[in-house]
CSV table of C-alpha atoms and ligand atoms in Angstrom, one decimal:
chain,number,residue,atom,x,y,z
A,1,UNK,CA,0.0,0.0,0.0
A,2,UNK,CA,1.6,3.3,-1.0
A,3,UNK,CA,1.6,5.9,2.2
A,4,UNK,CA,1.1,9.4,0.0
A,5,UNK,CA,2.5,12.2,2.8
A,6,UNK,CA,0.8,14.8,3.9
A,7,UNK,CA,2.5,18.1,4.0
A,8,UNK,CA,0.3,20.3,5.1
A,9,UNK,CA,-0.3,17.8,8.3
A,10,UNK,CA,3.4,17.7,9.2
A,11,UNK,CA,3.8,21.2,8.6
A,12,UNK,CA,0.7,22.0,10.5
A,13,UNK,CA,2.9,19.6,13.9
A,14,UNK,CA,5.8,21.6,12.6
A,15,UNK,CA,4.3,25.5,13.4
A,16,UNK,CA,2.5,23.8,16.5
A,17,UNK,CA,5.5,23.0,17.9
A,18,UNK,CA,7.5,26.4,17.0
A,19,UNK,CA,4.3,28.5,18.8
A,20,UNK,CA,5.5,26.9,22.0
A,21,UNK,CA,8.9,28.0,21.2
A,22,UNK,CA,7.8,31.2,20.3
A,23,UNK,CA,5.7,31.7,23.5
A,24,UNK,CA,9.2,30.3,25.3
A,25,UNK,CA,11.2,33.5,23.8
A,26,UNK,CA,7.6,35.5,24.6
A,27,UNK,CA,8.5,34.8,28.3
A,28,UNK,CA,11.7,36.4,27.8
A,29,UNK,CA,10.7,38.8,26.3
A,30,UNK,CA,11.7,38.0,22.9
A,31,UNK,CA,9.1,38.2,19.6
A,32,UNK,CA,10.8,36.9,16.8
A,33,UNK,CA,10.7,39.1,13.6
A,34,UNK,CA,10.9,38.1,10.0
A,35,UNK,CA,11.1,40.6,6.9
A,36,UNK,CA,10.1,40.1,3.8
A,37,UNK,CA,11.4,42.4,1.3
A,38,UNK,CA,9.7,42.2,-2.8
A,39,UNK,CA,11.3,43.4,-5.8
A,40,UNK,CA,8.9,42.4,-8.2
A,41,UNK,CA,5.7,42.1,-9.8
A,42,UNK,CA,5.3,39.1,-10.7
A,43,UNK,CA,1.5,38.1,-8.9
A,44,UNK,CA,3.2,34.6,-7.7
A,45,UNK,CA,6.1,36.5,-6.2
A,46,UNK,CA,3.4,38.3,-4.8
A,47,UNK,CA,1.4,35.7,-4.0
A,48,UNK,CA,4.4,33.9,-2.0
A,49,UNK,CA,4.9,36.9,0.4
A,50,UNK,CA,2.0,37.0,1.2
A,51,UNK,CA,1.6,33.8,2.7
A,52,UNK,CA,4.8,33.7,4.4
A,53,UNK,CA,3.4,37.3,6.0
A,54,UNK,CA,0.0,35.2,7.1
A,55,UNK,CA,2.2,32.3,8.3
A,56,UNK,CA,4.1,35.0,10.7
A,57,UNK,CA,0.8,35.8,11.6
A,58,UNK,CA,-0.8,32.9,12.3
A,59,UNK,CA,2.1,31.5,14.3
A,60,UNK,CA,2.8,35.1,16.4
A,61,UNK,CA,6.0,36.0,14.3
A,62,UNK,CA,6.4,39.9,13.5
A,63,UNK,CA,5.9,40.5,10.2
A,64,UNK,CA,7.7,43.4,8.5
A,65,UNK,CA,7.0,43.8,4.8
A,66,UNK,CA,8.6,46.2,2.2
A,67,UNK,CA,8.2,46.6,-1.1
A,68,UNK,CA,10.4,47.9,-3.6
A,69,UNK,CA,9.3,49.6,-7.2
A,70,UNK,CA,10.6,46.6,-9.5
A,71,UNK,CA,12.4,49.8,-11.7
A,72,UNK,CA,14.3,50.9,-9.0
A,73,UNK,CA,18.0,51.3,-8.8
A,74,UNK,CA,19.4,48.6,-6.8
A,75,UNK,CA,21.0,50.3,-4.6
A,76,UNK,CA,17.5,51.2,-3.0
A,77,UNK,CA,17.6,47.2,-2.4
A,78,UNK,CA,20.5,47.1,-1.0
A,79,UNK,CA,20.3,50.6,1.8
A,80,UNK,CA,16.8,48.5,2.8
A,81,UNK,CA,18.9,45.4,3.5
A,82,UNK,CA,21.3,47.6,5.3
A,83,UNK,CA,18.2,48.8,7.2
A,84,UNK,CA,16.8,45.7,8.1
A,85,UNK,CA,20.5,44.4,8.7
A,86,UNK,CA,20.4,46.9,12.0
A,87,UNK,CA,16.5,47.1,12.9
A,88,UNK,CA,16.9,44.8,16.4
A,89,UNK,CA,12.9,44.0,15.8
A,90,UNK,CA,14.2,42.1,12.6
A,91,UNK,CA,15.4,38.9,12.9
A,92,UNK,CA,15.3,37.1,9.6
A,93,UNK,CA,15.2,39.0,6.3
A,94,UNK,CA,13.9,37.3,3.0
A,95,UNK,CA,14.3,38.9,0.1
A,96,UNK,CA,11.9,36.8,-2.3
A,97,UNK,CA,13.2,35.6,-5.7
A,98,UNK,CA,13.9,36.2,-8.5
A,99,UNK,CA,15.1,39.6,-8.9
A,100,UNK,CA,14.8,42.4,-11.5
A,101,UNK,CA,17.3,41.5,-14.2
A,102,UNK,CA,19.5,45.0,-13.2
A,103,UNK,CA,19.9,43.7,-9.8
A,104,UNK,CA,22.9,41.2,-9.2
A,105,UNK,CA,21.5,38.7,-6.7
A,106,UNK,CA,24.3,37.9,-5.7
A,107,UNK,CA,25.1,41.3,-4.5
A,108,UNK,CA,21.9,41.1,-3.0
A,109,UNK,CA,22.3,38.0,-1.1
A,110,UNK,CA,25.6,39.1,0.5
A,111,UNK,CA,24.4,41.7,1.7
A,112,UNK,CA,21.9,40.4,4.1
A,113,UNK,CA,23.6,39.9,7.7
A,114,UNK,CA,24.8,36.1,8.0
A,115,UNK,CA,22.7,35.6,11.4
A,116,UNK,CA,19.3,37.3,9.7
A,117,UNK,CA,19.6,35.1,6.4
A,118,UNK,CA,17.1,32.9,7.4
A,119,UNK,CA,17.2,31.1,3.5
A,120,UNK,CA,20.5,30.2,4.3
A,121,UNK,CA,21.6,31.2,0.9
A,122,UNK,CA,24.6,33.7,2.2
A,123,UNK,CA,28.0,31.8,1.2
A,124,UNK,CA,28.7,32.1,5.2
A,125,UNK,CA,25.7,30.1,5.5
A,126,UNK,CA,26.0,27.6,2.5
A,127,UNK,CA,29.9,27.3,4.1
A,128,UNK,CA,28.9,26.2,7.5
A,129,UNK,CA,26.1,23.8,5.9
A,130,UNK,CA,29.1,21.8,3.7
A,131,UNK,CA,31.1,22.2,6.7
A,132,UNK,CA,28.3,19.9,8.0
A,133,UNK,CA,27.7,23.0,11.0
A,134,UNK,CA,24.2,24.6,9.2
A,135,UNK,CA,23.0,27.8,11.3
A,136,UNK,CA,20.3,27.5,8.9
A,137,UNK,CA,19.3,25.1,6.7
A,138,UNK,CA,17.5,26.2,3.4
A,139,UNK,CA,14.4,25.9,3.6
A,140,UNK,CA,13.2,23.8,0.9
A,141,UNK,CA,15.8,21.2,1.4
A,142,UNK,CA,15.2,21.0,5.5
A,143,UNK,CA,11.5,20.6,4.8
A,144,UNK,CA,12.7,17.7,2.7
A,145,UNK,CA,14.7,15.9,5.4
A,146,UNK,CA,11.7,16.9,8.0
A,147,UNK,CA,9.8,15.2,5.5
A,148,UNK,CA,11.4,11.9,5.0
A,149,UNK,CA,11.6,11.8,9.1
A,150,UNK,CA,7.9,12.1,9.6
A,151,UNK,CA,7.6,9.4,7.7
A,152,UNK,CA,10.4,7.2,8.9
A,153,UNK,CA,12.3,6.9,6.0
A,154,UNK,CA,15.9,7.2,7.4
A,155,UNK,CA,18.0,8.0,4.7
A,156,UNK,CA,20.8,6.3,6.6
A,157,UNK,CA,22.7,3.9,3.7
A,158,UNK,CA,20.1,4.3,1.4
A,159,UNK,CA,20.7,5.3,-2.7
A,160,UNK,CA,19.5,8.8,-2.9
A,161,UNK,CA,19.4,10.5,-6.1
A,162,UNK,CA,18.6,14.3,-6.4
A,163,UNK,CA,16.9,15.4,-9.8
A,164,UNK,CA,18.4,19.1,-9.9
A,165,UNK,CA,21.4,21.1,-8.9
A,166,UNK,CA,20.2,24.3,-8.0
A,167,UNK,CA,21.8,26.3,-5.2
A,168,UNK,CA,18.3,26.5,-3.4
A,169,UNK,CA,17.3,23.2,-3.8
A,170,UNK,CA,19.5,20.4,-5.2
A,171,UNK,CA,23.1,21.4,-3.9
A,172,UNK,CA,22.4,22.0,-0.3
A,173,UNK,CA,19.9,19.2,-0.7
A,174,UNK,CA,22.8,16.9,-1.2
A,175,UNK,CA,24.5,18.3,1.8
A,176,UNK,CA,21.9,17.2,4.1
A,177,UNK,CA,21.5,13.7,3.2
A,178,UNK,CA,25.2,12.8,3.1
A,179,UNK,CA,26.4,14.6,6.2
A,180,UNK,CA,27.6,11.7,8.8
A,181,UNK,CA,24.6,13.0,11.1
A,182,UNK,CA,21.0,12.4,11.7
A,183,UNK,CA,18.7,12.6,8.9
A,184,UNK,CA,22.1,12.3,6.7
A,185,UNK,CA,24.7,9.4,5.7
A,186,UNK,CA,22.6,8.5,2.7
A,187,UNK,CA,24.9,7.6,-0.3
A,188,UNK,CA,23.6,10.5,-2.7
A,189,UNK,CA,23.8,11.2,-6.5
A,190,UNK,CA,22.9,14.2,-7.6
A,191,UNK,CA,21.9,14.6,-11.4
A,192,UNK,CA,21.2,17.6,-14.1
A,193,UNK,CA,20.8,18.2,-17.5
A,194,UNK,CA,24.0,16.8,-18.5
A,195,UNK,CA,23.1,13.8,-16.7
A,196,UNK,CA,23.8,10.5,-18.7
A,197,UNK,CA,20.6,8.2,-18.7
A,198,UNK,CA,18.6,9.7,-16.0
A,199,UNK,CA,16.6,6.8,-15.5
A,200,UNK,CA,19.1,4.2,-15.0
A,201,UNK,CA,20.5,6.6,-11.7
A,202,UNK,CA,16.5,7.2,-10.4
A,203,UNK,CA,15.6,3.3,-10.8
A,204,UNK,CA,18.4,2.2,-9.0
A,205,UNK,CA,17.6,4.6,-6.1
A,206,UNK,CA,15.9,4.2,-2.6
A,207,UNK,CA,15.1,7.8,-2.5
A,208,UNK,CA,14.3,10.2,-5.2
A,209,UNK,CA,13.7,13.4,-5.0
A,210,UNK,CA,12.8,15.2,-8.2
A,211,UNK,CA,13.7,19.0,-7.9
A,212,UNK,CA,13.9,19.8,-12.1
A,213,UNK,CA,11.1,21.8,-12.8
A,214,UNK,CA,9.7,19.9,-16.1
A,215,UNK,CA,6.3,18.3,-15.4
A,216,UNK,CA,6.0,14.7,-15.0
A,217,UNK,CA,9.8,14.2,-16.0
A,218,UNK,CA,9.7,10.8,-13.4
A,219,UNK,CA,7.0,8.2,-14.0
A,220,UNK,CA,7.3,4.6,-12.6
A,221,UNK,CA,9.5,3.4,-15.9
A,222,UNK,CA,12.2,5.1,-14.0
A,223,UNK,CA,11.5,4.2,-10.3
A,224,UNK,CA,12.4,0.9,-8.2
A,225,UNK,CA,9.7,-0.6,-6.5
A,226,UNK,CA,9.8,0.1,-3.3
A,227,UNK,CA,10.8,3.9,-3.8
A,228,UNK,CA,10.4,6.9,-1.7
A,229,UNK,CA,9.3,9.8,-3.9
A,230,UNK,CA,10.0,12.9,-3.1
A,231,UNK,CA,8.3,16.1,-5.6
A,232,UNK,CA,9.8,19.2,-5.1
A,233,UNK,CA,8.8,20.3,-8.4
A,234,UNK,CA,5.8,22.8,-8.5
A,235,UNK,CA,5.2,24.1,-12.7
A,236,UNK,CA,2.0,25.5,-13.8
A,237,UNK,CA,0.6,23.4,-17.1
A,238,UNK,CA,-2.1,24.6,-19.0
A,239,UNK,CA,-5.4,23.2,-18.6
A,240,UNK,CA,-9.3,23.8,-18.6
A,241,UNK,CA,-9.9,25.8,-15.4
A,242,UNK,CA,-10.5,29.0,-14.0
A,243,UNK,CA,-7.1,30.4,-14.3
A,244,UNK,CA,-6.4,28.4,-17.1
A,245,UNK,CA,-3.5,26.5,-16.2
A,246,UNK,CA,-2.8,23.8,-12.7
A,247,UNK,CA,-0.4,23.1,-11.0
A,248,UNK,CA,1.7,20.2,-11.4
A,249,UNK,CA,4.9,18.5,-10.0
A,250,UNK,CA,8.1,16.8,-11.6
A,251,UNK,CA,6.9,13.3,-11.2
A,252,UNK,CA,3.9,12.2,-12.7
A,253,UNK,CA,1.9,11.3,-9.5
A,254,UNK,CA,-0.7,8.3,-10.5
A,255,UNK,CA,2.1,6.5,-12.0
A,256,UNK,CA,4.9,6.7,-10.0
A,257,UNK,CA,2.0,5.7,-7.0
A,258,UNK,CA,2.1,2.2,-8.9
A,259,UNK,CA,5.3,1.6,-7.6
A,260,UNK,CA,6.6,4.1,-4.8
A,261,UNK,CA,6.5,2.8,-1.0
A,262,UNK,CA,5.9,6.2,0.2
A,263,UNK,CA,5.3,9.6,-2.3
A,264,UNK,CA,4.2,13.6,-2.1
A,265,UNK,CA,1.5,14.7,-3.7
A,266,UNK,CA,1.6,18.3,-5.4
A,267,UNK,CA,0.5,20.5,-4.0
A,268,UNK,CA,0.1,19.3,-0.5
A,269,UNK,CA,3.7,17.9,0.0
A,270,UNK,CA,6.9,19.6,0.2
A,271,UNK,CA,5.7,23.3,-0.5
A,272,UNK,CA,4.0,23.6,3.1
A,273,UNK,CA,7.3,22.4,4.6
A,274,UNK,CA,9.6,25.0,2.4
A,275,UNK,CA,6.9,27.4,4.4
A,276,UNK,CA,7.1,26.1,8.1
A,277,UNK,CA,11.1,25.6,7.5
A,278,UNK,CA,11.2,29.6,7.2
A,279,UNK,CA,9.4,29.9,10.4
A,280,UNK,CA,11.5,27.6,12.0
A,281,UNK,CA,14.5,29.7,11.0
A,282,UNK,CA,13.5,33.0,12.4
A,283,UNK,CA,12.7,31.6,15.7
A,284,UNK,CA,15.5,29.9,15.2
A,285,UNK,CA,17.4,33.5,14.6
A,286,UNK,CA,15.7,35.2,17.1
A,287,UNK,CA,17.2,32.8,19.8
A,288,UNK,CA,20.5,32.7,18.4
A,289,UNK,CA,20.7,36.8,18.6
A,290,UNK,CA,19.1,37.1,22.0
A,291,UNK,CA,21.8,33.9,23.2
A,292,UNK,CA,18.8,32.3,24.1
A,293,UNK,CA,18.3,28.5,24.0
A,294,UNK,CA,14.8,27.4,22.3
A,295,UNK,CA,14.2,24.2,21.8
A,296,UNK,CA,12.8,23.5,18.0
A,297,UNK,CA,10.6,21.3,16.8
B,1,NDP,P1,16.4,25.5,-11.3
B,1,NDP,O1,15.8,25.8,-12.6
B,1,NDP,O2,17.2,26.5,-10.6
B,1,NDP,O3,17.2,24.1,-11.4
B,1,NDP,C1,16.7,23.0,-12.1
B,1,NDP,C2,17.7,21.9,-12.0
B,1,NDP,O4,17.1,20.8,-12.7
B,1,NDP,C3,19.0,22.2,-12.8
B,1,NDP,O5,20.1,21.7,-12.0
B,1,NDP,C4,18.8,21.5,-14.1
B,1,NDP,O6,20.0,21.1,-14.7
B,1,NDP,C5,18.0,20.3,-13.7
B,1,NDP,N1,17.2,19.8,-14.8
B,1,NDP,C6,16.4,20.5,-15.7
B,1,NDP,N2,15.9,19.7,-16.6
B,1,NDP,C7,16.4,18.4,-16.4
B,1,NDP,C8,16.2,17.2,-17.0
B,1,NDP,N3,15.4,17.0,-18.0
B,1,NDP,N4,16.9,16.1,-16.5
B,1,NDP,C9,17.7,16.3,-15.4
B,1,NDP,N5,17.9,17.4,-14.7
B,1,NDP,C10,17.2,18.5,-15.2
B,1,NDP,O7,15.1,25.1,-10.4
B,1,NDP,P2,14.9,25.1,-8.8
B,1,NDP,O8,15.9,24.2,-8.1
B,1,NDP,O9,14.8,26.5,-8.3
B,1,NDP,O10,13.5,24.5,-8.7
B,1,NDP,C11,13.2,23.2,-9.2
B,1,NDP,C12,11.7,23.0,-9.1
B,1,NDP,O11,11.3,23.0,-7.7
B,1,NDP,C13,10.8,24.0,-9.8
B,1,NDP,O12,9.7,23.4,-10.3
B,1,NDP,C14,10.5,25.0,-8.7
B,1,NDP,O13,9.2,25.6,-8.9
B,1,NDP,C15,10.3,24.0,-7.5
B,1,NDP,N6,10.5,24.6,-6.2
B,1,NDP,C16,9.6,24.2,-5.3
B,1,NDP,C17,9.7,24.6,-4.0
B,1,NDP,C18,8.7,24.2,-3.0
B,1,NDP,O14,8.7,24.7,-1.9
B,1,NDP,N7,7.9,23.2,-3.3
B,1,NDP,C19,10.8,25.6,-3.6
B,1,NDP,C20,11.8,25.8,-4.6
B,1,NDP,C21,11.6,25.3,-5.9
B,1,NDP,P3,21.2,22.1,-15.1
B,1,NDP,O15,21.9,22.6,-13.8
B,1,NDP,O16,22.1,21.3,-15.9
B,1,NDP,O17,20.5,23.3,-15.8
C-alpha cells in the first residue's frame, strides 16, 4: 500500500511545535521578527509573500514587509537590507526571488547579515552547511529531510538520487543527506541536465527526489519498487480551469504511486514544509541573537 504524505499535516505539527517555542522566547521577552522584502511584480512573487506574511501571523511571528518599485536602482535594495540588517525587531530577512534583471543577486544576497539570512543562501551560510555546521538550513531542502523523518524513512545507507542542482534546492539538498549526522549518511547522487541516462540513476535509487522543474519528467519506468518519492517540483501546465492552467509537480503522481512505497502529492507535499522551515528559522534567529536556548521542533 503506497503511504502518500501529507505536507500540510506535518507542517501543521511543525508551526505547532514552534508557537510553543515562540511563547518560550515571549516569556523572555523575545518576539521573533521576519522581513520580507519584494522586488517584483510578478502576482506569484506576490502571492508567496503574502503567505509567508499570514504564516508570521498565524504562528505570532512579526511580520515586516517592504516593497520595492521593481524599476528601481538597486541600490534602494541594497540601503533596505542595510536597514533591516540593523533594525533589532528584525530577525530574519527574506528577500523573495527572482530579482529584477538589473539587480545582481548575488550582491543582494551578500548583503543580508549572515545571522538574519534565514534562506540560508549567504555563502557564510551555505559554508557552514558543507562544513556539516548549518546555522540554517534552506528551507526547501530542510522541509525535505523533516519530511522523510515524519515518515520514517531514514536515509541512513540508502541510494538517494537528487533530480536538480540548484543552489536552493539540489546542492544544499545533497549536503543534508550525506552529512555523517542524523537525517544524513545517505549515499547520494545528484543529477542535471547533462546527466547521462537519467533513469538508470533514479531506478536504482531508494530515495528520489525530483527537484527539475519539467512536469511529469519521473513516471514509474524510472522508479524501483519500493521507492520513496520525493516532488519538489511545482510548474504550472495549461489546462481547462479558472485560471487556465494547474499546478503540477516533476513526477507524474498516479504512475509513480504504482510503484513508490511512500510519495508527495503536489500541492500538498513539500511546499508547506519550504513554508514552516522559514518559520522555524526566524525563531531559530531570534534565539540565536538574544543567546537564548529554544528548543525546536
Ligand atoms: P532550477 O531551474 O534552478 O534548477 C533546475 C535543475 O534541474 C537544474 O540543475 C537543471 O540542470 C536540472 N534539470 C532540468 N531539466 C532536467 C532534466 N530534463 N533532467 C535532469 N535534470 C534537469 O530550479 P529550482 O531548483 O529553483 O526549482 C526546481 C523545481 O522546484 C521548480 O519546479 C520549482 O518551482 C520547484 N520549487 C519548489 C519549492 C517548494 O517549496 N515546493 C521551492 C523551490 C523550488 P542544469 O543545472 O544542468 O541546468
Amino acid at each position: 500500500m503506497t503511504r502518500v504524505l501529507d505536507g500540510n499535516a506535518v507542517a501543521t505539527s511543525i508551526r505547532d511545535g514552534l508557537s510553543t517555542s515562540i511563547d518560550s522566547l515571549g516569556e523572555q521577552g523575545v518576539t521573533p521578527g521576519l522581513a520580507t522584502v519584494l522586488m517584483s511584480d510578478d502576482p506569484s512573487s506576490e502571492t508567496y509573500v503574502s503567505m509567508k506574511q499570514r504564516d508570521c501571523e498565524e504562528v505570532g511571528i512579526n511580520g515586516i514587509h517592504v516593497e520595492i518599485d521593481v524599476e528601481a536602482p538597486a541600490e534602494e535594495l541594497l540601503s533596505t537590507i542595510a536597514e533591516l540588517n540593523t533594525d533589532p525587531a528584525v530577525n530574519g530577512i527574506l528577500v523573495q526571488l527572482p530579482l529584477p534583471d538589473h539587480v545582481d543577486k548575488r550582491a543582494v544576497l551578500q548583503a543580508i547579515d549572515p545571522m538574519k539570512d534565514v534562506d540560508g543562501f549567504h555563502p557564510e551560510n551555505v559554508g557552514l552547511l558543507v562544513a556539516g555546521e548549518p546555522r540554517y538550513k534552506p528551507c526547501t531542502p530542510h522541509g525535505v529531510q523533516k519530511l522523510l523523518e515524519a515518515a520514517d524513512v531514514d536515509p541512513d545507507g540508502a541510494d538517494a538520487v537528487i533530480v536538480g542542482r540548484s543552489d536552493i534546492v539540489g546542492k544544499p539538498l545533497a549536503n543534508l543527506l550525506f552529512q555523517k549526522q542524523q537525517g544524513g549518511n545517505a549515499t547520494v547522487t545528484v543529477c542535471h541536465s547533462h546527466t547521462d541516462d537519467l533513469a538508470a540513476k533514479t531506478s536504482a535509487a531508494d530515495i528520489v527526489v525530483a527537484a527539475a522543474g519539467v512536469p511529469n519528467l519521473i513516471d514509474e519506468t524510472m522508479l524501483a519498487e519500493g521507492a520513496t518519492v520525493i516532488d519538489v517540483g511545482v510548474n504550472a501546465v495549461d489546462a481547462d480551469t479558472e485560471k487556465g492552467y494547474r499546478l503540477t509537480g516533476d513526477v507524474d503522481f498516479e504512475r509513480a504511486k504504482s510503484v513508490a512505497d511512500v510519495i508527495t502529492p503536489v500541492p500538498g507535499g513539500v511546499g508547506p514544509m519550504t513554508r514552516a522551515m522559514l518559520l522555524y528559522n526566524t525563531v531559530k534567529a531570534a534565539g540565536l541573537q538574544h543567546d537564548i536556548s529554544v528548543d525546536l521542533p
